[in-house]
Amino acid sequence: MAIRIDGKLVSAYLREQIKKNVTALKEKTGVTPGLAVMLVGDDPASAVYVRNKHRACDEVGMYSEVITMPADTTEDALLVRLADLNNDPKIHGILVQLPLPKHISEEKVIAAIDPRKDVDAFHESNVGKIMLGSYDFLPCTPAGVMELLHYYDIPIQGKDCVVVGRSNIVGKPQALLLLGENGTVTICHSRTKDLATKTREADILVVAIGRPNFITADMVKPGAVVIDVGINRLPDGKLCGDVDFEAVEPIAGAITPVPGGVGPMTITVLLKNALKAAQKSLK
Ligand code: GUN
């Protein structure tokens, strides 16, 4: 039976360290790290994520603001609000919750975030730095996956790593981070032929394709480390990942559950990035 990789446990451990560093920064400099989260429209899943981010900031002693704007907000109005946050000295990190309503260009909005406050690491200058192997911020979800691998002492160097999914938020940066630690990386996606042949090669399989129970037992090599980034809501309201957990757990070497695996790590890295942004703002 696989080791169950516990994202709640690792998050609690890391958030305790972040909290200590927030306290130290406040005592030394009087500065409280501040995060602004913008939520446009009324997507219920996004509202839950934003609430969790707000609460997490509180728990580590950070200041946070949630800015909610209606679904019919214009792009210009959003950009004006964003410019205010770029200039607000209380705010060190800015996160615009995605997806945005269709009439607003995500590209334009992300480009308008001050890269020094871009705690998602979505701005082209931050993406470019990651590509080149140096960085200020790492994107929250893929960096959270790396933290899990490190905490559980899972070796990456020389391992066959297969990433299923090629989004800008997870798949592409995940591949770069694994490559940065000397993994041999294959990126697969919805058009990949013989997908199961490729996933079965993986020593480390990271799945972020957004389809419930997409990875079945026959697609996993016995003993592989399986990291499930998916969060899908089934018709009965239950959450499930992209991996068929029940079927894969008996053959994997280690596996993340959903919920309680990668999910909590995303917010933990966000807190880490907001702290770093505050520390860097003083330099
Ligand atoms: N929507 C889903 N994941 C994310 C994320 O990591 N950051 C932002 N801003 N929006 C998201």
PDB file of C-alpha atoms and ligand atoms in Angstrom:
ATOM      1  CA  MET A   1       0.000   0.000   0.000  1.00  0.00           C
ATOM      2  CA  ALA A   2       1.257   3.438  -0.918  1.00  0.00           C
ATOM      3  CA  ILE A   3       2.508   6.082   1.488  1.00  0.00           C
ATOM      4  CA  ARG A   4      -0.234   8.679   1.711  1.00  0.00           C
ATOM      5  CA  ILE A   5       1.326  12.106   1.102  1.00  0.00           C
ATOM      6  CA  ASP A   6      -0.338  14.409   3.603  1.00  0.00           C
ATOM      7  CA  GLY A   7      -0.614  17.965   2.301  1.00  0.00           C
ATOM      8  CA  LYS A   8      -2.383  19.129   5.447  1.00  0.00           C
ATOM      9  CA  LEU A   9       0.483  17.958   7.624  1.00  0.00           C
ATOM     10  CA  VAL A  10       3.180  19.511   5.426  1.00  0.00           C
ATOM     11  CA  SER A  11       1.170  22.733   5.133  1.00  0.00           C
ATOM     12  CA  ALA A  12       0.749  22.987   8.897  1.00  0.00           C
ATOM     13  CA  TYR A  13       4.502  22.519   9.333  1.00  0.00           C
ATOM     14  CA  LEU A  14       5.413  25.129   6.699  1.00  0.00           C
ATOM     15  CA  ARG A  15       2.752  27.619   7.819  1.00  0.00           C
ATOM     16  CA  GLU A  16       4.149  27.478  11.363  1.00  0.00           C
ATOM     17  CA  GLN A  17       7.539  28.528   9.959  1.00  0.00           C
ATOM     18  CA  ILE A  18       5.929  31.266   7.861  1.00  0.00           C
ATOM     19  CA  LYS A  19       4.094  32.543  10.942  1.00  0.00           C
ATOM     20  CA  LYS A  20       7.371  32.779  12.881  1.00  0.00           C
ATOM     21  CA  ASN A  21       8.965  34.703  10.023  1.00  0.00           C
ATOM     22  CA  VAL A  22       5.983  37.077   9.790  1.00  0.00           C
ATOM     23  CA  THR A  23       6.261  37.783  13.526  1.00  0.00           C
ATOM     24  CA  ALA A  24      10.006  38.358  13.225  1.00  0.00           C
ATOM     25  CA  LEU A  25       9.547  40.744  10.295  1.00  0.00           C
ATOM     26  CA  LYS A  26       6.910  42.721  12.194  1.00  0.00           C
ATOM     27  CA  GLU A  27       9.109  42.982  15.292  1.00  0.00           C
ATOM     28  CA  LYS A  28      12.211  43.954  13.371  1.00  0.00           C
ATOM     29  CA  THR A  29      10.743  46.379  10.833  1.00  0.00           C
ATOM     30  CA  GLY A  30       7.162  47.158  11.849  1.00  0.00           C
ATOM     31  CA  VAL A  31       6.009  45.878   8.456  1.00  0.00           C
ATOM     32  CA  THR A  32       3.087  43.452   8.237  1.00  0.00           C
ATOM     33  CA  PRO A  33       3.042  41.499   4.953  1.00  0.00           C
ATOM     34  CA  GLY A  34      -0.160  42.343   3.076  1.00  0.00           C
ATOM     35  CA  LEU A  35      -1.950  40.355   0.382  1.00  0.00           C
ATOM     36  CA  ALA A  36      -4.777  41.600  -1.840  1.00  0.00           C
ATOM     37  CA  VAL A  37      -6.994  39.020  -3.514  1.00  0.00           C
ATOM     38  CA  MET A  38      -9.296  40.190  -6.300  1.00  0.00           C
ATOM     39  CA  LEU A  39     -12.413  38.207  -7.074  1.00  0.00           C
ATOM     40  CA  VAL A  40     -14.466  39.219 -10.094  1.00  0.00           C
ATOM     41  CA  GLY A  41     -17.907  37.655 -10.604  1.00  0.00           C
ATOM     42  CA  ASP A  42     -19.699  34.978  -8.645  1.00  0.00           C
ATOM     43  CA  ASP A  43     -18.074  31.643  -9.444  1.00  0.00           C
ATOM     44  CA  PRO A  44     -18.801  29.643  -6.268  1.00  0.00           C
ATOM     45  CA  ALA A  45     -15.575  27.596  -6.397  1.00  0.00           C
ATOM     46  CA  SER A  46     -13.489  30.763  -6.745  1.00  0.00           C
ATOM     47  CA  ALA A  47     -15.333  32.321  -3.788  1.00  0.00           C
ATOM     48  CA  VAL A  48     -14.362  29.319  -1.620  1.00  0.00           C
ATOM     49  CA  TYR A  49     -10.708  29.511  -2.706  1.00  0.00           C
ATOM     50  CA  VAL A  50     -10.584  33.249  -2.002  1.00  0.00           C
ATOM     51  CA  ARG A  51     -12.127  32.815   1.446  1.00  0.00           C
ATOM     52  CA  ASN A  52      -9.546  30.136   2.265  1.00  0.00           C
ATOM     53  CA  LYS A  53      -6.718  32.441   1.193  1.00  0.00           C
ATOM     54  CA  HIS A  54      -8.052  35.255   3.366  1.00  0.00           C
ATOM     55  CA  ARG A  55      -8.339  32.947   6.385  1.00  0.00           C
ATOM     56  CA  ALA A  56      -4.859  31.513   5.824  1.00  0.00           C
ATOM     57  CA  CYS A  57      -3.370  35.037   5.860  1.00  0.00           C
ATOM     58  CA  ASP A  58      -5.073  35.715   9.189  1.00  0.00           C
ATOM     59  CA  GLU A  59      -3.712  32.522  10.679  1.00  0.00           C
ATOM     60  CA  VAL A  60      -0.089  33.446   9.962  1.00  0.00           C
ATOM     61  CA  GLY A  61      -0.537  37.067  11.039  1.00  0.00           C
ATOM     62  CA  MET A  62      -0.594  38.655   7.589  1.00  0.00           C
ATOM     63  CA  TYR A  63      -2.838  41.501   6.538  1.00  0.00           C
ATOM     64  CA  SER A  64      -5.226  40.673   3.714  1.00  0.00           C
ATOM     65  CA  GLU A  65      -7.856  42.414   1.674  1.00  0.00           C
ATOM     66  CA  VAL A  66     -10.439  40.724  -0.506  1.00  0.00           C
ATOM     67  CA  ILE A  67     -11.687  42.960  -3.297  1.00  0.00           C
ATOM     68  CA  THR A  68     -14.874  41.624  -4.839  1.00  0.00           C
ATOM     69  CA  MET A  69     -16.191  43.111  -8.053  1.00  0.00           C
ATOM     70  CA  PRO A  70     -19.393  42.168  -9.892  1.00  0.00           C
ATOM     71  CA  ALA A  71     -19.350  39.914 -12.982  1.00  0.00           C
ATOM     72  CA  ASP A  72     -20.155  42.857 -15.264  1.00  0.00           C
ATOM     73  CA  THR A  73     -17.136  44.874 -14.086  1.00  0.00           C
ATOM     74  CA  THR A  74     -15.347  46.392 -17.076  1.00  0.00           C
ATOM     75  CA  GLU A  75     -11.753  45.572 -17.843  1.00  0.00           C
ATOM     76  CA  ASP A  76     -10.885  49.246 -17.365  1.00  0.00           C
ATOM     77  CA  ALA A  77     -12.452  49.350 -13.906  1.00  0.00           C
ATOM     78  CA  LEU A  78     -10.486  46.275 -12.915  1.00  0.00           C
ATOM     79  CA  LEU A  79      -7.244  47.773 -14.249  1.00  0.00           C
ATOM     80  CA  VAL A  80      -7.861  50.975 -12.283  1.00  0.00           C
ATOM     81  CA  ARG A  81      -8.357  49.010  -9.055  1.00  0.00           C
ATOM     82  CA  LEU A  82      -5.242  46.997  -9.816  1.00  0.00           C
ATOM     83  CA  ALA A  83      -3.199  50.180 -10.308  1.00  0.00           C
ATOM     84  CA  ASP A  84      -4.330  51.333  -6.837  1.00  0.00           C
ATOM     85  CA  LEU A  85      -3.083  48.074  -5.348  1.00  0.00           C
ATOM     86  CA  ASN A  86       0.216  48.338  -7.228  1.00  0.00           C
ATOM     87  CA  ASN A  87       0.721  51.701  -5.492  1.00  0.00           C
ATOM     88  CA  ASP A  88      -0.609  50.699  -2.066  1.00  0.00           C
ATOM     89  CA  PRO A  89       2.278  50.362   0.433  1.00  0.00           C
ATOM     90  CA  LYS A  90       0.227  48.090   2.743  1.00  0.00           C
ATOM     91  CA  ILE A  91      -0.057  45.554  -0.073  1.00  0.00           C
ATOM     92  CA  HIS A  92       2.996  43.452  -0.964  1.00  0.00           C
ATOM     93  CA  GLY A  93       1.270  40.710  -2.919  1.00  0.00           C
ATOM     94  CA  ILE A  94      -1.607  40.797  -5.405  1.00  0.00           C
ATOM     95  CA  LEU A  95      -3.556  37.810  -6.661  1.00  0.00           C
ATOM     96  CA  VAL A  96      -6.331  38.072  -9.225  1.00  0.00           C
ATOM     97  CA  GLN A  97      -8.420  34.923  -8.901  1.00  0.00           C
ATOM     98  CA  LEU A  98      -8.820  33.122 -12.240  1.00  0.00           C
ATOM     99  CA  PRO A  99     -10.843  32.478 -14.298  1.00  0.00           C
ATOM    100  CA  LEU A 100     -12.035  35.998 -15.047  1.00  0.00           C
ATOM    101  CA  PRO A 101     -15.347  36.708 -16.819  1.00  0.00           C
ATOM    102  CA  LYS A 102     -15.036  36.163 -20.585  1.00  0.00           C
ATOM    103  CA  HIS A 103     -15.127  39.870 -21.508  1.00  0.00           C
ATOM    104  CA  ILE A 104     -11.948  40.577 -19.515  1.00  0.00           C
ATOM    105  CA  SER A 105      -8.546  39.674 -20.943  1.00  0.00           C
ATOM    106  CA  GLU A 106      -6.596  37.603 -18.413  1.00  0.00           C
ATOM    107  CA  GLU A 107      -3.442  38.348 -20.341  1.00  0.00           C
ATOM    108  CA  LYS A 108      -3.921  42.110 -20.023  1.00  0.00           C
ATOM    109  CA  VAL A 109      -4.801  41.901 -16.347  1.00  0.00           C
ATOM    110  CA  ILE A 110      -1.813  39.711 -15.465  1.00  0.00           C
ATOM    111  CA  ALA A 111       0.489  42.039 -17.411  1.00  0.00           C
ATOM    112  CA  ALA A 112      -0.816  44.964 -15.322  1.00  0.00           C
ATOM    113  CA  ILE A 113       0.254  43.450 -11.973  1.00  0.00           C
ATOM    114  CA  ASP A 114       3.503  44.916 -10.647  1.00  0.00           C
ATOM    115  CA  PRO A 115       5.900  41.923 -11.067  1.00  0.00           C
ATOM    116  CA  ARG A 116       7.283  42.624  -7.576  1.00  0.00           C
ATOM    117  CA  LYS A 117       3.787  41.979  -6.185  1.00  0.00           C
ATOM    118  CA  ASP A 118       2.969  39.068  -8.507  1.00  0.00           C
ATOM    119  CA  VAL A 119       2.730  36.324  -5.864  1.00  0.00           C
ATOM    120  CA  ASP A 120       1.164  33.930  -8.392  1.00  0.00           C
ATOM    121  CA  ALA A 121       4.268  34.271 -10.607  1.00  0.00           C
ATOM    122  CA  PHE A 122       2.048  34.607 -13.666  1.00  0.00           C
ATOM    123  CA  HIS A 123       3.552  37.852 -15.044  1.00  0.00           C
ATOM    124  CA  GLU A 124       5.719  37.345 -18.122  1.00  0.00           C
ATOM    125  CA  SER A 125       8.810  38.676 -16.374  1.00  0.00           C
ATOM    126  CA  ASN A 126       8.407  36.149 -13.550  1.00  0.00           C
ATOM    127  CA  VAL A 127       7.646  33.327 -15.997  1.00  0.00           C
ATOM    128  CA  GLY A 128      10.771  34.317 -17.953  1.00  0.00           C
ATOM    129  CA  LYS A 129      12.931  34.216 -14.841  1.00  0.00           C
ATOM    130  CA  ILE A 130      11.706  30.718 -13.999  1.00  0.00           C
ATOM    131  CA  MET A 131      12.451  29.607 -17.560  1.00  0.00           C
ATOM    132  CA  LEU A 132      15.993  30.909 -17.136  1.00  0.00           C
ATOM    133  CA  GLY A 133      16.423  29.088 -13.837  1.00  0.00           C
ATOM    134  CA  SER A 134      16.438  32.040 -11.420  1.00  0.00           C
ATOM    135  CA  TYR A 135      13.325  33.375  -9.790  1.00  0.00           C
ATOM    136  CA  ASP A 136      11.744  35.649  -7.196  1.00  0.00           C
ATOM    137  CA  PHE A 137       8.447  33.785  -6.897  1.00  0.00           C
ATOM    138  CA  LEU A 138       7.463  30.286  -7.916  1.00  0.00           C
ATOM    139  CA  PRO A 139       3.907  29.533  -9.065  1.00  0.00           C
ATOM    140  CA  CYS A 140       1.930  28.276  -6.076  1.00  0.00           C
ATOM    141  CA  THR A 141       0.614  24.888  -7.175  1.00  0.00           C
ATOM    142  CA  PRO A 142       3.705  23.462  -8.902  1.00  0.00           C
ATOM    143  CA  ALA A 143       5.943  24.812  -6.120  1.00  0.00           C
ATOM    144  CA  GLY A 144       3.591  23.175  -3.602  1.00  0.00           C
ATOM    145  CA  VAL A 145       4.096  19.849  -5.382  1.00  0.00           C
ATOM    146  CA  MET A 146       7.877  20.299  -5.121  1.00  0.00           C
ATOM    147  CA  GLU A 147       7.554  21.041  -1.382  1.00  0.00           C
ATOM    148  CA  LEU A 148       5.678  17.755  -0.927  1.00  0.00           C
ATOM    149  CA  LEU A 149       8.347  15.803  -2.812  1.00  0.00           C
ATOM    150  CA  HIS A 150      11.073  17.441  -0.706  1.00  0.00           C
ATOM    151  CA  TYR A 151       9.295  16.892   2.614  1.00  0.00           C
ATOM    152  CA  TYR A 152       8.921  13.179   1.868  1.00  0.00           C
ATOM    153  CA  ASP A 153      12.549  12.938   0.633  1.00  0.00           C
ATOM    154  CA  ILE A 154      11.436  11.689  -2.758  1.00  0.00           C
ATOM    155  CA  PRO A 155      14.447  11.768  -5.093  1.00  0.00           C
ATOM    156  CA  ILE A 156      13.940  13.639  -8.375  1.00  0.00           C
ATOM    157  CA  GLN A 157      17.407  13.629  -9.927  1.00  0.00           C
ATOM    158  CA  GLY A 158      17.562  11.240 -12.880  1.00  0.00           C
ATOM    159  CA  LYS A 159      13.981  10.071 -12.354  1.00  0.00           C
ATOM    160  CA  ASP A 160      11.481   9.771 -15.172  1.00  0.00           C
ATOM    161  CA  CYS A 161       8.906  12.465 -14.428  1.00  0.00           C
ATOM    162  CA  VAL A 162       5.707  12.604 -16.453  1.00  0.00           C
ATOM    163  CA  VAL A 163       3.462  15.662 -16.206  1.00  0.00           C
ATOM    164  CA  VAL A 164      -0.053  15.218 -17.591  1.00  0.00           C
ATOM    165  CA  GLY A 165      -1.421  18.665 -18.462  1.00  0.00           C
ATOM    166  CA  ARG A 166       0.245  21.680 -20.059  1.00  0.00           C
ATOM    167  CA  SER A 167      -1.484  24.712 -18.551  1.00  0.00           C
ATOM    168  CA  ASN A 168       0.422  27.901 -17.838  1.00  0.00           C
ATOM    169  CA  ILE A 169      -0.644  27.649 -14.190  1.00  0.00           C
ATOM    170  CA  VAL A 170       0.444  24.064 -13.492  1.00  0.00           C
ATOM    171  CA  GLY A 171       1.694  21.748 -16.258  1.00  0.00           C
ATOM    172  CA  LYS A 172       4.294  23.943 -17.966  1.00  0.00           C
ATOM    173  CA  PRO A 173       5.882  25.388 -14.808  1.00  0.00           C
ATOM    174  CA  GLN A 174       5.718  21.965 -13.107  1.00  0.00           C
ATOM    175  CA  ALA A 175       7.800  20.508 -15.921  1.00  0.00           C
ATOM    176  CA  LEU A 176      10.376  23.293 -15.545  1.00  0.00           C
ATOM    177  CA  LEU A 177      10.641  22.835 -11.778  1.00  0.00           C
ATOM    178  CA  LEU A 178      11.172  19.071 -12.115  1.00  0.00           C
ATOM    179  CA  LEU A 179      13.724  19.684 -14.866  1.00  0.00           C
ATOM    180  CA  GLY A 180      15.444  22.219 -12.586  1.00  0.00           C
ATOM    181  CA  GLU A 181      16.032  19.388 -10.119  1.00  0.00           C
ATOM    182  CA  ASN A 182      17.466  17.128 -12.818  1.00  0.00           C
ATOM    183  CA  GLY A 183      14.368  15.053 -13.485  1.00  0.00           C
ATOM    184  CA  THR A 184      13.913  13.659 -17.002  1.00  0.00           C
ATOM    185  CA  VAL A 185      10.626  15.260 -17.899  1.00  0.00           C
ATOM    186  CA  THR A 186       7.906  14.325 -20.381  1.00  0.00           C
ATOM    187  CA  ILE A 187       4.866  16.572 -20.802  1.00  0.00           C
ATOM    188  CA  CYS A 188       1.682  14.799 -21.911  1.00  0.00           C
ATOM    189  CA  HIS A 189      -1.700  16.322 -22.716  1.00  0.00           C
ATOM    190  CA  SER A 190      -5.092  15.613 -24.247  1.00  0.00           C
ATOM    191  CA  ARG A 191      -3.623  15.008 -27.731  1.00  0.00           C
ATOM    192  CA  THR A 192      -0.791  12.718 -26.619  1.00  0.00           C
ATOM    193  CA  LYS A 193      -0.893   9.359 -28.345  1.00  0.00           C
ATOM    194  CA  ASP A 194      -0.429   6.186 -26.305  1.00  0.00           C
ATOM    195  CA  LEU A 195      -0.777   8.198 -23.108  1.00  0.00           C
ATOM    196  CA  ALA A 196      -0.861   5.094 -20.887  1.00  0.00           C
ATOM    197  CA  THR A 197       2.463   3.884 -22.316  1.00  0.00           C
ATOM    198  CA  LYS A 198       4.025   7.182 -21.312  1.00  0.00           C
ATOM    199  CA  THR A 199       2.464   7.469 -17.857  1.00  0.00           C
ATOM    200  CA  ARG A 200       3.525   3.873 -17.120  1.00  0.00           C
ATOM    201  CA  GLU A 201       7.147   4.963 -17.595  1.00  0.00           C
ATOM    202  CA  ALA A 202       6.864   7.525 -14.809  1.00  0.00           C
ATOM    203  CA  ASP A 203       8.752   7.243 -11.538  1.00  0.00           C
ATOM    204  CA  ILE A 204       6.988  10.490 -10.608  1.00  0.00           C
ATOM    205  CA  LEU A 205       3.602  11.152 -12.210  1.00  0.00           C
ATOM    206  CA  VAL A 206       2.034  14.602 -11.771  1.00  0.00           C
ATOM    207  CA  VAL A 207      -1.508  14.890 -13.090  1.00  0.00           C
ATOM    208  CA  ALA A 208      -3.208  18.212 -13.771  1.00  0.00           C
ATOM    209  CA  ILE A 209      -5.652  17.605 -16.579  1.00  0.00           C
ATOM    210  CA  GLY A 210      -8.940  18.462 -14.885  1.00  0.00           C
ATOM    211  CA  ARG A 211     -10.823  15.229 -15.604  1.00  0.00           C
ATOM    212  CA  PRO A 212     -12.212  13.170 -12.727  1.00  0.00           C
ATOM    213  CA  ASN A 213     -10.565   9.758 -12.196  1.00  0.00           C
ATOM    214  CA  PHE A 214      -8.712  10.080 -15.507  1.00  0.00           C
ATOM    215  CA  ILE A 215      -5.638   8.102 -14.399  1.00  0.00           C
ATOM    216  CA  THR A 216      -6.502   4.457 -13.848  1.00  0.00           C
ATOM    217  CA  ALA A 217      -4.422   1.673 -12.298  1.00  0.00           C
ATOM    218  CA  ASP A 218      -3.215   0.332 -15.652  1.00  0.00           C
ATOM    219  CA  MET A 219      -1.591   3.724 -16.379  1.00  0.00           C
ATOM    220  CA  VAL A 220       0.698   3.642 -13.331  1.00  0.00           C
ATOM    221  CA  LYS A 221       3.968   1.798 -12.814  1.00  0.00           C
ATOM    222  CA  PRO A 222       4.035  -0.194  -9.557  1.00  0.00           C
ATOM    223  CA  GLY A 223       5.855   1.838  -6.901  1.00  0.00           C
ATOM    224  CA  ALA A 224       5.481   5.179  -8.719  1.00  0.00           C
ATOM    225  CA  VAL A 225       4.945   8.459  -6.869  1.00  0.00           C
ATOM    226  CA  VAL A 226       1.566   9.823  -7.967  1.00  0.00           C
ATOM    227  CA  ILE A 227       0.741  13.487  -7.414  1.00  0.00           C
ATOM    228  CA  ASP A 228      -2.845  14.490  -8.151  1.00  0.00           C
ATOM    229  CA  VAL A 229      -3.379  18.206  -8.773  1.00  0.00           C
ATOM    230  CA  GLY A 230      -7.001  17.816  -9.942  1.00  0.00           C
ATOM    231  CA  ILE A 231      -9.944  19.133  -7.969  1.00  0.00           C
ATOM    232  CA  ASN A 232     -13.169  18.046  -9.664  1.00  0.00           C
ATOM    233  CA  ARG A 233     -16.684  18.225  -8.290  1.00  0.00           C
ATOM    234  CA  LEU A 234     -18.817  15.179  -9.071  1.00  0.00           C
ATOM    235  CA  PRO A 235     -22.578  15.446  -9.674  1.00  0.00           C
ATOM    236  CA  ASP A 236     -23.190  14.239  -6.082  1.00  0.00           C
ATOM    237  CA  GLY A 237     -21.179  17.209  -4.766  1.00  0.00           C
ATOM    238  CA  LYS A 238     -18.147  15.128  -3.720  1.00  0.00           C
ATOM    239  CA  LEU A 239     -14.635  16.280  -4.617  1.00  0.00           C
ATOM    240  CA  CYS A 240     -12.379  13.979  -6.563  1.00  0.00           C
ATOM    241  CA  GLY A 241      -9.014  14.239  -8.216  1.00  0.00           C
ATOM    242  CA  ASP A 242      -7.752  13.373 -11.693  1.00  0.00           C
ATOM    243  CA  VAL A 243      -6.489  10.025 -10.383  1.00  0.00           C
ATOM    244  CA  ASP A 244      -8.726   7.072  -9.520  1.00  0.00           C
ATOM    245  CA  PHE A 245      -7.417   6.994  -5.957  1.00  0.00           C
ATOM    246  CA  GLU A 246      -9.054   3.728  -4.840  1.00  0.00           C
ATOM    247  CA  ALA A 247      -7.634   1.819  -7.797  1.00  0.00           C
ATOM    248  CA  VAL A 248      -4.182   3.446  -7.895  1.00  0.00           C
ATOM    249  CA  GLU A 249      -3.336   3.575  -4.176  1.00  0.00           C
ATOM    250  CA  PRO A 250      -2.663  -0.196  -3.869  1.00  0.00           C
ATOM    251  CA  ILE A 251       0.010  -0.126  -6.582  1.00  0.00           C
ATOM    252  CA  ALA A 252       1.615   3.305  -6.129  1.00  0.00           C
ATOM    253  CA  GLY A 253       4.666   3.860  -3.919  1.00  0.00           C
ATOM    254  CA  ALA A 254       3.260   7.148  -2.649  1.00  0.00           C
ATOM    255  CA  ILE A 255       0.133   9.107  -3.566  1.00  0.00           C
ATOM    256  CA  THR A 256      -1.654  12.368  -2.702  1.00  0.00           C
ATOM    257  CA  PRO A 257      -5.334  12.209  -1.742  1.00  0.00           C
ATOM    258  CA  VAL A 258      -7.951  14.742  -2.919  1.00  0.00           C
ATOM    259  CA  PRO A 259      -8.797  16.675  -0.843  1.00  0.00           C
ATOM    260  CA  GLY A 260      -5.881  17.020   1.556  1.00  0.00           C
ATOM    261  CA  GLY A 261      -2.982  16.524  -0.857  1.00  0.00           C
ATOM    262  CA  VAL A 262      -1.795  19.294  -3.172  1.00  0.00           C
ATOM    263  CA  GLY A 263      -4.708  21.662  -2.385  1.00  0.00           C
ATOM    264  CA  PRO A 264      -3.509  23.043   0.974  1.00  0.00           C
ATOM    265  CA  MET A 265       0.020  23.418  -0.418  1.00  0.00           C
ATOM    266  CA  THR A 266      -1.083  25.966  -3.024  1.00  0.00           C
ATOM    267  CA  ILE A 267      -2.132  28.439  -0.344  1.00  0.00           C
ATOM    268  CA  THR A 268       0.968  27.669   1.720  1.00  0.00           C
ATOM    269  CA  VAL A 269       3.234  28.692  -1.162  1.00  0.00           C
ATOM    270  CA  LEU A 270       1.084  31.789  -1.703  1.00  0.00           C
ATOM    271  CA  LEU A 271       1.774  32.806   1.915  1.00  0.00           C
ATOM    272  CA  LYS A 272       5.467  32.111   1.427  1.00  0.00           C
ATOM    273  CA  ASN A 273       5.483  34.307  -1.685  1.00  0.00           C
ATOM    274  CA  ALA A 274       3.623  37.151   0.056  1.00  0.00           C
ATOM    275  CA  LEU A 275       6.151  37.067   2.914  1.00  0.00           C
ATOM    276  CA  LYS A 276       9.011  37.123   0.410  1.00  0.00           C
ATOM    277  CA  ALA A 277       7.441  40.063  -1.449  1.00  0.00           C
ATOM    278  CA  ALA A 278       7.225  42.005   1.828  1.00  0.00           C
ATOM    279  CA  GLN A 279      10.831  41.168   2.724  1.00  0.00           C
ATOM    280  CA  LYS A 280      12.068  42.180  -0.727  1.00  0.00           C
ATOM    281  CA  SER A 281      10.105  45.445  -0.627  1.00  0.00           C
ATOM    282  CA  LEU A 282      12.373  46.557   2.241  1.00  0.00           C
ATOM    283  CA  LYS A 283      15.581  46.044   0.299  1.00  0.00           C
TER     284      LYS A 283
HETATM  285  N1  GUN B   1      -7.437  29.763 -10.188  1.00  0.00           N
HETATM  286  C1  GUN B   1      -7.093  28.458 -10.030  1.00  0.00           C
HETATM  287  N2  GUN B   1      -5.840  28.349  -9.560  1.00  0.00           N
HETATM  288  C2  GUN B   1      -5.383  29.606  -9.418  1.00  0.00           C
HETATM  289  C3  GUN B   1      -4.127  30.149  -8.963  1.00  0.00           C
HETATM  290  O1  GUN B   1      -3.177  29.449  -8.598  1.00  0.00           O
HETATM  291  N3  GUN B   1      -4.059  31.498  -8.944  1.00  0.00           N
HETATM  292  C4  GUN B   1      -5.074  32.295  -9.356  1.00  0.00           C
HETATM  293  N4  GUN B   1      -4.895  33.616  -9.332  1.00  0.00           N
HETATM  294  N5  GUN B   1      -6.228  31.824  -9.790  1.00  0.00           N
HETATM  295  C5  GUN B   1      -6.372  30.495  -9.813  1.00  0.00           C
END
